[in-house]
PDB file of C-alpha atoms in Angstrom:
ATOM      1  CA  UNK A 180     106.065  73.972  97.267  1.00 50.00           C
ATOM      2  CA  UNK A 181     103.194  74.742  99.591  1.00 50.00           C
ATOM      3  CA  UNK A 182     102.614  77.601 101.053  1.00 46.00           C
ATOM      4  CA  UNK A 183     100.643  78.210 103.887  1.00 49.00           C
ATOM      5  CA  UNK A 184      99.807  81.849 106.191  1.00 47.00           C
ATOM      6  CA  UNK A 185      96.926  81.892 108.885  1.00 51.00           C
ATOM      7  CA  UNK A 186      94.202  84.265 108.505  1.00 48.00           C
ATOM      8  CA  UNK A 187      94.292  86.976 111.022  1.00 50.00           C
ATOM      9  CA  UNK A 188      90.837  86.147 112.394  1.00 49.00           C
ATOM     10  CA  UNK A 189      92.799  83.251 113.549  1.00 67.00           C
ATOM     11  CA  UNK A 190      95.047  85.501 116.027  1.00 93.00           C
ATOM     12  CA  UNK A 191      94.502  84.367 119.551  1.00 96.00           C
ATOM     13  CA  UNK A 192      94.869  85.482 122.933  1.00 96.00           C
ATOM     14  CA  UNK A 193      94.948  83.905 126.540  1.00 96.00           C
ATOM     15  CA  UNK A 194      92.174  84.597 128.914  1.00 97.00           C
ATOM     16  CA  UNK A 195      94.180  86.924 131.087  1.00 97.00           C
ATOM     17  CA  UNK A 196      94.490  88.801 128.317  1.00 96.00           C
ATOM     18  CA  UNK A 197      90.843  88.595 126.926  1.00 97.00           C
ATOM     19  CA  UNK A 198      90.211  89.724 130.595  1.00 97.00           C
ATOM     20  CA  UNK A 199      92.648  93.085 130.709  1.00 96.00           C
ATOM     21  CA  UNK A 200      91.308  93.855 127.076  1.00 95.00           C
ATOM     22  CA  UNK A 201      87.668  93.790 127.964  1.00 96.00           C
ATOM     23  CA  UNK A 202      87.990  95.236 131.625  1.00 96.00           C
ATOM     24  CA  UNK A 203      86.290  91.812 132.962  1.00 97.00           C
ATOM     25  CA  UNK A 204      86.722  89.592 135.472  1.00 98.00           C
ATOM     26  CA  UNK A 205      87.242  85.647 134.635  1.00 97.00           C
ATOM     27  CA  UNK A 206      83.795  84.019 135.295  1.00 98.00           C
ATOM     28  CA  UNK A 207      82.373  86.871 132.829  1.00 98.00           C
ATOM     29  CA  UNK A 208      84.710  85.751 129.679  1.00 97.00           C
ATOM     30  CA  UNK A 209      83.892  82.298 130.431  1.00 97.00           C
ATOM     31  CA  UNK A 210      80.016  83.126 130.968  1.00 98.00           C
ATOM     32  CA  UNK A 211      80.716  85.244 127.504  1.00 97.00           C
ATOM     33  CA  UNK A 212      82.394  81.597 125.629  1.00 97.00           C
ATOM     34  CA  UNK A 213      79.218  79.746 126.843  1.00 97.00           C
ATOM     35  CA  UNK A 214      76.557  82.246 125.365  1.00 97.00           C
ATOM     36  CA  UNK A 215      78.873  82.287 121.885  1.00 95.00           C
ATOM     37  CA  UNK A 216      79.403  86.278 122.598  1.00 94.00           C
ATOM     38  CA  UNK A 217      83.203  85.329 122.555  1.00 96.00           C
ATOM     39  CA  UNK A 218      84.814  82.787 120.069  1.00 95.00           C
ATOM     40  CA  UNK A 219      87.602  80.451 121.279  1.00 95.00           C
ATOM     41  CA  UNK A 220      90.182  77.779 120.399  1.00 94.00           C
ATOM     42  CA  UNK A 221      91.625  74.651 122.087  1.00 93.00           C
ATOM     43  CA  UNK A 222      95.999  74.695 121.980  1.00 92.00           C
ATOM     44  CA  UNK A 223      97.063  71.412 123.378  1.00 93.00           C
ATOM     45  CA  UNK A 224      94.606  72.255 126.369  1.00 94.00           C
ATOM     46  CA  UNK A 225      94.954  75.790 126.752  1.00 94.00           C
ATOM     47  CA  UNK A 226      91.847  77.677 125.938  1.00 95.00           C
ATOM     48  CA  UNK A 227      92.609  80.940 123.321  1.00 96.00           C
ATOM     49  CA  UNK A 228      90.050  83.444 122.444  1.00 97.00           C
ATOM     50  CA  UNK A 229      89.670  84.418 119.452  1.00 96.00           C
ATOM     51  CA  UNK A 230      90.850  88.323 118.878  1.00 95.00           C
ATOM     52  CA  UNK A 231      88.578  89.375 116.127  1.00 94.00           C
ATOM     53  CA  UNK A 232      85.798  88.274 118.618  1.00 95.00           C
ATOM     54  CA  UNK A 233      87.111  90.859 121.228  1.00 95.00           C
ATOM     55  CA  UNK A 234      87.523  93.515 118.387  1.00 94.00           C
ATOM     56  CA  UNK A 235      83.967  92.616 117.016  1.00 93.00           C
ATOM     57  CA  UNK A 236      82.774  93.483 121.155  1.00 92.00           C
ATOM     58  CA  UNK A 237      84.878  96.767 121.483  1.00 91.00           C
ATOM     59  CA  UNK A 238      83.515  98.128 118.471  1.00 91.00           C
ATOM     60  CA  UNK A 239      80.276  97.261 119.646  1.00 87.00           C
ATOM     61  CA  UNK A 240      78.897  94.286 117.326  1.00 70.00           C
ATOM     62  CA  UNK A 241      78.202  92.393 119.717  1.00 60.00           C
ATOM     63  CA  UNK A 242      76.192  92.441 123.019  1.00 52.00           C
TER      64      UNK A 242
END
């Protein structure tokens, strides 16, 4: 039998809350997904950041 987990880095969140996390407004996570600062996925159209991106800003990693 197969087993399969996900990878935490693969936790996800919705914009809004990429946006209450990082004390941002919308046009500034989506300026942030087009310069690569933040990572993101695709769900059946529904754009998910990537939480271990968001960490790796709050800890400041990344600029």
């Amino acid at each position: 039998m197969k087993s399969t987990t996900t990878p935490t880095n693969y936790d996800v969140i919705a914009v809004k809350e990429a946006m209450r996390r990082l004390d941002c407004g919308r046009s500034t996570i989506y300026r942030m997904l087009k310069d690569k600062t933040l990572d993101s996925v695709t769900i059946r159209g529904a754009r998910r950041i990537r939480v271990d991106s968001i960490n790796k800003i709050v800890s400041g990693g990344a600029a």
